[in-house]
């Protein structure tokens, strides 16, 4: 018995020592990696440098982001789906970089990207606008912007959450809510408004769930969540980025743009996604205005010098005198001045109250009619879909009101859109009124 006890004690001791060594090795490896390169808050330029210096691989980058999504998404509800092929795409990027394939050492190559769940992908991911009504639908092809990202070597990490149907289902639904994604939360103050409708892309970037994301905007849906979550969003001119295979609200107003942590990153991504897509004719005209060499050439340390910037305080920045918001705002204005910008403060925009009033401006009347036409066309072109019209989406919501939270939030915008009958006299008058504001 003594011998057996001794053997048992030795085996137990050896086992404990072995586990301790493994733990120490794992910790030292993790520490060494973190000392070599910190992924949190990393920029595209920093990541590319780490790639070139063999401090980081795309696989490690994807694994880190997936780990952060698993750790934080239960609280933030920023991501709806992770791409099951993301690691395969990462390995492909690492292989191309190893053999110095053309374009593999710069730009978006090997960089993971989260897409707002309005942007179609022809892969294992769903494209649903955050609604169960489109779960299982299949797009005919990748969205034009996704094609360009893949061509640049980017990794499609997954689909980000959003305000359901780009905040065009109901006036009562809170920003950042979707049936599939839940209620998105502002990273900095969980009870604060994350804004929308591109809430998920902005929250994800702010929380280091990814460095790069794409949002869509019809009216403030990139700019507002970017502001609320302290990240950088660019709303491109309509036509600069393709809308092909993207769930629409209004082809006249919709656009797709980057949401990132820095201006430089947003510009790099804009360069990757802007340009002609023959599945979206509007991109041909807009492409004439893309500068030769892209936009990154204008990223200069002293680029603000001599630039005139208008500050429209009313109604956007009317803060109480002496409030922390006023102090922070004035501090940033002073920073702009120190960098050489010429600020035209207290700039007034004529008819701003009418412009910002969707009913008075005619925007609401135009959008509901355009939405019905555009959505019906979109779902009819899908390879497979549980619904084939706005009317069927409305019926789905009524049949599954519990999961879509119809009793809580309703679908009044959908019902208003369904009641329209194309672009009639009312809609034409609304569009003429909107056009008049552009001519001021």
Short mmCIF file of C-alpha atoms in Angstrom, two decimals:
data_model
loop_
_atom_site.label_atom_id
_atom_site.label_comp_id
_atom_site.label_asym_id
_atom_site.label_seq_id
_atom_site.Cartn_x
_atom_site.Cartn_y
_atom_site.Cartn_z
CA UNK A 1 0.00 0.00 0.00
CA UNK A 2 2.90 2.34 0.80
CA UNK A 3 4.35 1.87 -2.66
CA UNK A 4 1.02 2.46 -4.32
CA UNK A 5 0.45 5.64 -2.27
CA UNK A 6 3.90 6.90 -3.23
CA UNK A 7 3.24 6.17 -6.90
CA UNK A 8 -0.11 7.89 -6.65
CA UNK A 9 1.41 10.92 -4.94
CA UNK A 10 4.22 11.11 -7.52
CA UNK A 11 1.80 10.80 -10.43
CA UNK A 12 -0.43 13.47 -8.95
CA UNK A 13 2.57 15.75 -8.36
CA UNK A 14 3.83 15.17 -11.91
CA UNK A 15 0.40 15.89 -13.29
CA UNK A 16 0.17 19.15 -11.36
CA UNK A 17 3.65 20.22 -12.46
CA UNK A 18 2.87 19.40 -16.08
CA UNK A 19 -0.36 21.42 -15.96
CA UNK A 20 1.49 24.31 -14.37
CA UNK A 21 4.14 24.25 -17.09
CA UNK A 22 1.49 24.20 -19.82
CA UNK A 23 -0.28 27.13 -18.16
CA UNK A 24 2.97 29.08 -17.87
CA UNK A 25 3.87 28.38 -21.48
CA UNK A 26 0.45 29.42 -22.66
CA UNK A 27 0.62 32.60 -20.58
CA UNK A 28 4.13 33.45 -21.78
CA UNK A 29 3.13 32.83 -25.39
CA UNK A 30 0.06 35.02 -24.98
CA UNK A 31 2.17 37.71 -23.32
CA UNK A 32 4.79 37.53 -26.04
CA UNK A 33 2.17 37.84 -28.74
CA UNK A 34 0.50 40.76 -26.99
CA UNK A 35 3.89 42.46 -26.50
CA UNK A 36 4.68 41.95 -30.16
CA UNK A 37 1.37 43.25 -31.47
CA UNK A 38 -1.87 44.29 -29.80
CA UNK A 39 -4.92 43.61 -31.97
CA UNK A 40 -7.21 45.78 -29.89
CA UNK A 41 -7.57 49.24 -31.44
CA UNK A 42 -5.30 48.16 -34.32
CA UNK A 43 -5.65 50.03 -37.60
CA UNK A 44 -5.49 48.56 -41.10
CA UNK A 45 -2.03 50.04 -41.56
CA UNK A 46 -0.87 48.58 -38.24
CA UNK A 47 -2.30 45.16 -39.06
CA UNK A 48 -0.66 45.14 -42.48
CA UNK A 49 2.68 46.06 -40.91
CA UNK A 50 2.28 43.20 -38.42
CA UNK A 51 1.54 40.85 -41.32
CA UNK A 52 4.70 41.92 -43.14
CA UNK A 53 6.82 41.57 -39.99
CA UNK A 54 5.40 38.08 -39.29
CA UNK A 55 3.96 39.25 -35.98
CA UNK A 56 0.41 38.34 -36.97
CA UNK A 57 -1.53 36.13 -39.35
CA UNK A 58 -5.04 36.55 -40.69
CA UNK A 59 -5.98 33.31 -38.91
CA UNK A 60 -4.87 34.76 -35.57
CA UNK A 61 -6.76 37.96 -36.32
CA UNK A 62 -9.98 36.11 -37.15
CA UNK A 63 -9.63 33.88 -34.11
CA UNK A 64 -9.20 36.93 -31.90
CA UNK A 65 -12.32 38.63 -33.29
CA UNK A 66 -14.40 35.46 -33.03
CA UNK A 67 -13.28 35.12 -29.43
CA UNK A 68 -14.28 38.71 -28.66
CA UNK A 69 -17.66 38.20 -30.35
CA UNK A 70 -18.27 35.12 -28.19
CA UNK A 71 -17.22 37.05 -25.09
CA UNK A 72 -19.14 40.29 -25.62
CA UNK A 73 -21.96 39.75 -28.09
CA UNK A 74 -24.37 38.31 -25.51
CA UNK A 75 -24.36 41.79 -23.95
CA UNK A 76 -23.92 44.06 -26.99
CA UNK A 77 -25.99 42.17 -29.61
CA UNK A 78 -23.79 43.64 -32.33
CA UNK A 79 -23.34 40.55 -34.52
CA UNK A 80 -26.09 38.32 -35.94
CA UNK A 81 -23.95 35.65 -37.61
CA UNK A 82 -20.29 34.67 -37.88
CA UNK A 83 -19.17 33.29 -41.22
CA UNK A 84 -18.35 29.57 -40.85
CA UNK A 85 -15.84 30.01 -43.70
CA UNK A 86 -13.98 32.93 -42.09
CA UNK A 87 -11.01 30.83 -40.96
CA UNK A 88 -10.75 29.22 -44.40
CA UNK A 89 -10.65 32.68 -45.97
CA UNK A 90 -8.01 33.69 -43.41
CA UNK A 91 -5.82 30.69 -44.30
CA UNK A 92 -6.18 31.57 -47.98
CA UNK A 93 -5.07 35.14 -47.27
CA UNK A 94 -2.08 33.91 -45.25
CA UNK A 95 -1.10 31.56 -48.09
CA UNK A 96 -1.29 34.36 -50.66
CA UNK A 97 0.77 36.62 -48.43
CA UNK A 98 3.39 33.92 -47.89
CA UNK A 99 3.99 33.69 -51.62
CA UNK A 100 3.61 37.45 -52.14
CA UNK A 101 0.65 37.20 -54.49
CA UNK A 102 -0.18 40.52 -56.22
CA UNK A 103 -1.98 42.87 -53.82
CA UNK A 104 -1.49 40.61 -50.81
CA UNK A 105 0.69 43.00 -48.81
CA UNK A 106 -1.49 46.13 -48.83
CA UNK A 107 -4.97 47.52 -48.37
CA UNK A 108 -7.84 45.29 -47.25
CA UNK A 109 -6.09 41.99 -48.02
CA UNK A 110 -6.42 39.61 -45.08
CA UNK A 111 -8.54 42.10 -43.10
CA UNK A 112 -11.83 40.79 -41.59
CA UNK A 113 -14.97 42.82 -42.37
CA UNK A 114 -18.42 42.71 -40.79
CA UNK A 115 -21.34 43.54 -43.08
CA UNK A 116 -24.62 45.06 -42.01
CA UNK A 117 -27.32 42.43 -42.49
CA UNK A 118 -28.72 44.31 -45.49
CA UNK A 119 -25.73 43.46 -47.69
CA UNK A 120 -26.08 40.25 -49.68
CA UNK A 121 -23.49 37.47 -49.71
CA UNK A 122 -23.64 34.37 -51.88
CA UNK A 123 -22.24 32.04 -49.22
CA UNK A 124 -23.32 30.33 -46.01
CA UNK A 125 -24.43 33.58 -44.41
CA UNK A 126 -28.02 34.80 -44.37
CA UNK A 127 -29.12 38.24 -45.56
CA UNK A 128 -32.28 39.13 -43.68
CA UNK A 129 -32.46 42.82 -42.65
CA UNK A 130 -32.62 41.40 -39.12
CA UNK A 131 -36.02 39.81 -39.81
CA UNK A 132 -37.04 36.16 -39.62
CA UNK A 133 -39.17 36.77 -42.73
CA UNK A 134 -36.07 36.55 -44.93
CA UNK A 135 -34.26 33.81 -43.01
CA UNK A 136 -33.21 31.18 -45.55
CA UNK A 137 -33.46 33.51 -48.53
CA UNK A 138 -30.70 33.19 -51.12
CA UNK A 139 -29.30 36.03 -53.19
CA UNK A 140 -28.35 35.46 -56.81
CA UNK A 141 -24.86 36.88 -56.31
CA UNK A 142 -22.66 38.73 -53.87
CA UNK A 143 -23.46 42.41 -53.43
CA UNK A 144 -21.30 44.62 -55.63
CA UNK A 145 -19.38 45.94 -52.63
CA UNK A 146 -18.77 42.39 -51.40
CA UNK A 147 -17.38 41.38 -54.80
CA UNK A 148 -14.92 44.25 -54.55
CA UNK A 149 -13.94 43.33 -50.99
CA UNK A 150 -13.33 39.73 -51.97
CA UNK A 151 -11.28 40.87 -54.97
CA UNK A 152 -9.16 42.96 -52.61
CA UNK A 153 -8.60 39.88 -50.43
CA UNK A 154 -10.76 40.94 -47.47
CA UNK A 155 -12.28 38.31 -45.19
CA UNK A 156 -16.06 38.36 -44.72
CA UNK A 157 -16.27 37.80 -40.96
CA UNK A 158 -20.07 37.83 -40.68
CA UNK A 159 -23.24 39.90 -40.55
CA UNK A 160 -23.72 42.76 -38.10
CA UNK A 161 -27.01 43.57 -36.42
CA UNK A 162 -29.12 46.64 -37.18
CA UNK A 163 -32.39 48.38 -36.65
CA UNK A 164 -34.68 45.86 -38.37
CA UNK A 165 -35.40 46.59 -42.03
CA UNK A 166 -33.03 49.57 -41.76
CA UNK A 167 -35.44 51.17 -39.27
CA UNK A 168 -38.19 51.21 -41.89
CA UNK A 169 -40.72 48.83 -40.35
CA UNK A 170 -42.04 50.83 -37.45
CA UNK A 171 -41.92 54.26 -35.86
CA UNK A 172 -42.11 52.68 -32.40
CA UNK A 173 -39.17 50.25 -32.56
CA UNK A 174 -36.05 51.42 -30.69
CA UNK A 175 -32.81 52.05 -32.54
CA UNK A 176 -30.67 48.93 -32.78
CA UNK A 177 -33.50 46.42 -32.36
CA UNK A 178 -34.11 43.51 -34.72
CA UNK A 179 -35.99 40.26 -34.21
CA UNK A 180 -32.94 38.19 -35.16
CA UNK A 181 -30.29 40.30 -33.49
CA UNK A 182 -32.05 41.50 -30.35
CA UNK A 183 -31.48 44.95 -28.89
CA UNK A 184 -28.09 46.38 -29.82
CA UNK A 185 -26.34 48.23 -26.98
CA UNK A 186 -24.15 51.28 -26.93
CA UNK A 187 -20.71 50.09 -25.79
CA UNK A 188 -19.95 53.10 -23.63
CA UNK A 189 -23.32 53.41 -21.87
CA UNK A 190 -25.41 50.27 -22.26
CA UNK A 191 -28.64 52.14 -21.59
CA UNK A 192 -27.83 54.88 -24.12
CA UNK A 193 -29.21 55.00 -27.65
CA UNK A 194 -26.79 53.25 -30.07
CA UNK A 195 -28.62 55.04 -32.90
CA UNK A 196 -29.36 53.30 -36.19
CA UNK A 197 -29.91 51.78 -38.44
CA UNK A 198 -26.27 50.66 -38.89
CA UNK A 199 -26.01 50.11 -35.14
CA UNK A 200 -24.30 46.71 -35.28
CA UNK A 201 -21.41 47.79 -37.54
CA UNK A 202 -20.70 50.81 -35.31
CA UNK A 203 -20.97 48.89 -32.02
CA UNK A 204 -18.74 46.10 -33.39
CA UNK A 205 -15.96 48.46 -34.40
CA UNK A 206 -16.16 50.40 -31.12
CA UNK A 207 -15.99 47.15 -29.11
CA UNK A 208 -13.04 45.69 -31.07
CA UNK A 209 -15.16 42.87 -32.44
CA UNK A 210 -13.69 43.87 -35.81
CA UNK A 211 -11.62 46.72 -37.21
CA UNK A 212 -13.70 47.28 -40.35
CA UNK A 213 -17.41 47.18 -41.07
CA UNK A 214 -19.85 48.29 -43.75
CA UNK A 215 -23.13 50.05 -43.10
CA UNK A 216 -25.96 51.32 -45.26
CA UNK A 217 -27.64 54.71 -45.11
CA UNK A 218 -30.88 56.16 -46.39
CA UNK A 219 -31.14 59.01 -43.91
CA UNK A 220 -28.51 59.15 -41.16
CA UNK A 221 -28.00 55.41 -40.77
CA UNK A 222 -24.21 55.52 -41.05
CA UNK A 223 -23.51 58.94 -39.58
CA UNK A 224 -25.73 58.72 -36.49
CA UNK A 225 -24.53 55.36 -35.08
CA UNK A 226 -20.94 56.30 -35.90
CA UNK A 227 -21.35 59.46 -33.84
CA UNK A 228 -23.17 57.70 -30.98
CA UNK A 229 -20.51 54.98 -30.72
CA UNK A 230 -17.47 57.26 -31.23
CA UNK A 231 -16.25 55.76 -34.49
CA UNK A 232 -15.78 57.06 -38.04
CA UNK A 233 -18.41 56.62 -40.73
CA UNK A 234 -18.38 57.84 -44.32
CA UNK A 235 -21.65 58.28 -46.20
CA UNK A 236 -20.69 58.18 -49.89
CA UNK A 237 -22.61 60.05 -52.58
CA UNK A 238 -25.37 57.85 -53.97
CA UNK A 239 -23.92 55.79 -56.83
CA UNK A 240 -20.33 55.88 -55.62
CA UNK A 241 -20.85 52.41 -54.12
CA UNK A 242 -23.05 49.73 -55.66
CA UNK A 243 -26.49 48.83 -54.29
CA UNK A 244 -26.73 45.56 -56.23
CA UNK A 245 -27.86 42.64 -54.01
CA UNK A 246 -28.51 44.96 -51.08
CA UNK A 247 -31.92 45.00 -49.37
CA UNK A 248 -33.33 48.39 -50.37
CA UNK A 249 -35.27 51.23 -48.82
CA UNK A 250 -34.93 53.79 -51.61
CA UNK A 251 -32.55 53.45 -54.58
CA UNK A 252 -32.73 57.25 -54.82
CA UNK A 253 -31.25 57.74 -51.33
CA UNK A 254 -29.55 54.47 -50.34
CA UNK A 255 -25.79 54.22 -50.15
CA UNK A 256 -23.17 51.93 -48.60
CA UNK A 257 -20.15 53.15 -46.68
CA UNK A 258 -17.41 52.14 -44.25
CA UNK A 259 -17.58 52.35 -40.46
CA UNK A 260 -14.12 52.12 -38.86
CA UNK A 261 -12.12 53.47 -35.93
CA UNK A 262 -10.03 55.99 -37.87
CA UNK A 263 -10.48 58.28 -40.85
CA UNK A 264 -7.60 56.55 -42.63
CA UNK A 265 -9.19 53.10 -42.25
CA UNK A 266 -12.52 54.39 -43.55
CA UNK A 267 -10.78 55.87 -46.57
CA UNK A 268 -8.89 52.64 -47.33
CA UNK A 269 -12.18 50.74 -47.27
CA UNK A 270 -13.94 53.37 -49.41
CA UNK A 271 -11.20 52.96 -52.00
CA UNK A 272 -11.84 49.21 -52.00
CA UNK A 273 -15.64 49.37 -52.45
CA UNK A 274 -16.15 52.43 -54.68
CA UNK A 275 -16.43 52.16 -58.44
CA UNK A 276 -18.34 50.66 -61.33
CA UNK A 277 -20.58 47.65 -60.85
CA UNK A 278 -22.45 46.63 -63.99
CA UNK A 279 -25.28 45.28 -61.84
CA UNK A 280 -25.93 48.86 -60.67
CA UNK A 281 -25.98 51.35 -63.59
CA UNK A 282 -25.84 54.40 -61.29
CA UNK A 283 -22.24 53.55 -60.42
CA UNK A 284 -21.06 54.26 -63.97
CA UNK A 285 -21.86 57.97 -63.78
CA UNK A 286 -20.56 58.34 -60.23
CA UNK A 287 -17.29 56.59 -61.12
CA UNK A 288 -16.30 59.55 -63.32
CA UNK A 289 -15.83 61.59 -60.14
CA UNK A 290 -13.52 59.14 -58.37
CA UNK A 291 -10.04 60.72 -58.37
CA UNK A 292 -7.32 58.85 -60.20
CA UNK A 293 -5.37 56.94 -57.57
CA UNK A 294 -8.31 56.87 -55.14
CA UNK A 295 -8.97 58.82 -51.99
CA UNK A 296 -6.09 57.68 -49.80
CA UNK A 297 -3.75 60.12 -51.56
CA UNK A 298 -5.55 62.90 -49.69
CA UNK A 299 -4.70 61.49 -46.26
CA UNK A 300 -2.16 64.11 -45.22
CA UNK A 301 -0.97 65.08 -41.72
CA UNK A 302 -1.76 68.74 -42.40
CA UNK A 303 -4.71 68.18 -44.68
CA UNK A 304 -6.98 70.51 -42.69
CA UNK A 305 -4.83 73.57 -43.29
CA UNK A 306 -6.84 76.23 -45.09
CA UNK A 307 -10.00 74.11 -45.30
CA UNK A 308 -13.26 75.95 -44.58
CA UNK A 309 -15.58 73.96 -42.33
CA UNK A 310 -19.14 75.05 -41.64
CA UNK A 311 -20.44 74.54 -38.09
CA UNK A 312 -24.24 74.20 -38.08
CA UNK A 313 -24.99 74.57 -34.38
CA UNK A 314 -28.73 74.99 -34.85
CA UNK A 315 -30.35 72.49 -34.42
CA UNK A 316 -27.54 69.93 -34.10
CA UNK A 317 -25.31 71.32 -31.36
CA UNK A 318 -27.54 73.38 -29.09
CA UNK A 319 -26.07 72.44 -25.73
CA UNK A 320 -26.62 74.09 -22.37
CA UNK A 321 -23.97 76.69 -21.63
CA UNK A 322 -21.25 75.23 -19.41
CA UNK A 323 -22.36 71.62 -19.93
CA UNK A 324 -19.73 68.89 -20.48
CA UNK A 325 -21.04 68.52 -24.05
CA UNK A 326 -20.42 72.20 -24.75
CA UNK A 327 -16.90 71.98 -23.33
CA UNK A 328 -16.07 68.84 -25.34
CA UNK A 329 -17.53 70.30 -28.52
CA UNK A 330 -15.61 73.57 -28.18
CA UNK A 331 -12.42 71.66 -27.38
CA UNK A 332 -12.68 69.75 -30.65
CA UNK A 333 -13.43 72.94 -32.58
CA UNK A 334 -10.26 74.44 -31.12
CA UNK A 335 -8.32 71.35 -32.22
CA UNK A 336 -9.57 71.90 -35.78
CA UNK A 337 -8.43 75.53 -35.64
CA UNK A 338 -5.01 74.51 -34.35
CA UNK A 339 -4.69 72.15 -37.33
CA UNK A 340 -5.24 75.09 -39.68
CA UNK A 341 -8.94 74.76 -40.49
CA UNK A 342 -11.01 77.90 -41.02
CA UNK A 343 -14.28 77.47 -39.10
CA UNK A 344 -17.41 79.21 -40.32
CA UNK A 345 -19.23 79.05 -37.01
CA UNK A 346 -22.97 79.41 -36.44
CA UNK A 347 -23.68 78.62 -40.08
CA UNK A 348 -27.40 78.73 -40.86
CA UNK A 349 -29.13 76.48 -43.40
CA UNK A 350 -32.29 77.92 -44.94
CA UNK A 351 -35.46 75.91 -44.22
CA UNK A 352 -33.54 73.50 -41.96
CA UNK A 353 -36.68 72.78 -39.92
CA UNK A 354 -38.58 71.74 -43.06
CA UNK A 355 -35.66 69.72 -44.42
CA UNK A 356 -35.42 67.71 -41.19
CA UNK A 357 -39.18 67.14 -41.04
CA UNK A 358 -39.85 64.01 -43.09
CA UNK A 359 -43.53 64.86 -43.53
CA UNK A 360 -43.13 68.55 -44.39
CA UNK A 361 -40.24 67.95 -46.79
CA UNK A 362 -42.03 65.17 -48.66
CA UNK A 363 -39.39 62.60 -47.79
CA UNK A 364 -41.81 60.29 -45.98
CA UNK A 365 -44.30 60.22 -48.88
CA UNK A 366 -41.55 59.49 -51.38
CA UNK A 367 -39.80 56.83 -49.29
CA UNK A 368 -42.83 54.66 -48.51
CA UNK A 369 -43.74 54.43 -52.20
CA UNK A 370 -40.15 53.79 -53.28
CA UNK A 371 -39.70 51.15 -50.59
CA UNK A 372 -42.66 49.06 -51.75
CA UNK A 373 -41.48 49.11 -55.36
CA UNK A 374 -37.83 48.41 -54.49
CA UNK A 375 -38.49 45.65 -51.94
CA UNK A 376 -40.94 43.84 -54.22
CA UNK A 377 -38.32 43.90 -56.98
CA UNK A 378 -35.60 42.68 -54.59
CA UNK A 379 -37.47 39.66 -53.19
CA UNK A 380 -38.68 38.60 -56.63
CA UNK A 381 -35.06 38.35 -57.81
CA UNK A 382 -33.98 36.11 -54.94
CA UNK A 383 -33.03 32.54 -55.86
CA UNK A 384 -35.06 31.34 -52.88
CA UNK A 385 -37.14 33.20 -50.31
CA UNK A 386 -39.95 32.52 -47.82
CA UNK A 387 -41.60 35.78 -48.98
CA UNK A 388 -41.99 37.32 -52.43
CA UNK A 389 -43.56 40.72 -51.72
CA UNK A 390 -44.01 43.37 -49.06
CA UNK A 391 -47.54 42.05 -48.56
CA UNK A 392 -46.14 38.63 -47.71
CA UNK A 393 -43.64 40.15 -45.28
CA UNK A 394 -46.50 41.92 -43.51
CA UNK A 395 -48.46 38.65 -43.38
CA UNK A 396 -45.40 36.82 -42.00
CA UNK A 397 -45.08 39.40 -39.25
CA UNK A 398 -48.74 38.98 -38.32
CA UNK A 399 -48.42 35.18 -38.27
CA UNK A 400 -45.24 35.30 -36.19
CA UNK A 401 -46.00 38.42 -34.18
CA UNK A 402 -44.38 37.00 -31.05
CA UNK A 403 -40.87 36.64 -32.49
CA UNK A 404 -41.15 39.84 -34.57
CA UNK A 405 -42.61 41.75 -31.58
CA UNK A 406 -45.46 43.20 -33.59
CA UNK A 407 -47.61 43.89 -30.54
CA UNK A 408 -44.82 45.91 -28.94
CA UNK A 409 -43.56 47.83 -31.96
CA UNK A 410 -46.04 47.32 -34.80
CA UNK A 411 -45.30 47.69 -38.51
CA UNK A 412 -46.95 51.00 -39.34
CA UNK A 413 -44.37 52.04 -41.95
CA UNK A 414 -44.84 48.73 -43.76
CA UNK A 415 -48.60 49.22 -43.78
CA UNK A 416 -48.25 52.77 -45.10
CA UNK A 417 -45.92 51.54 -47.84
CA UNK A 418 -48.26 48.71 -48.81
CA UNK A 419 -51.10 51.22 -49.20
CA UNK A 420 -49.21 53.11 -51.92
CA UNK A 421 -49.69 52.44 -55.61
CA UNK A 422 -46.51 53.42 -57.37
CA UNK A 423 -45.26 56.95 -58.01
CA UNK A 424 -48.42 59.01 -58.38
CA UNK A 425 -49.11 62.74 -58.21
CA UNK A 426 -48.54 62.90 -54.45
CA UNK A 427 -45.18 61.18 -54.71
CA UNK A 428 -44.12 63.28 -57.71
CA UNK A 429 -44.91 66.47 -55.79
CA UNK A 430 -42.91 65.16 -52.84
CA UNK A 431 -39.93 64.36 -55.04
CA UNK A 432 -40.06 67.82 -56.64
CA UNK A 433 -40.10 69.40 -53.20
CA UNK A 434 -37.08 67.33 -52.12
CA UNK A 435 -35.23 68.29 -55.30
CA UNK A 436 -35.84 71.98 -54.56
CA UNK A 437 -33.80 71.71 -51.36
CA UNK A 438 -30.82 70.40 -53.31
CA UNK A 439 -30.87 73.51 -55.52
CA UNK A 440 -30.61 75.97 -52.63
#
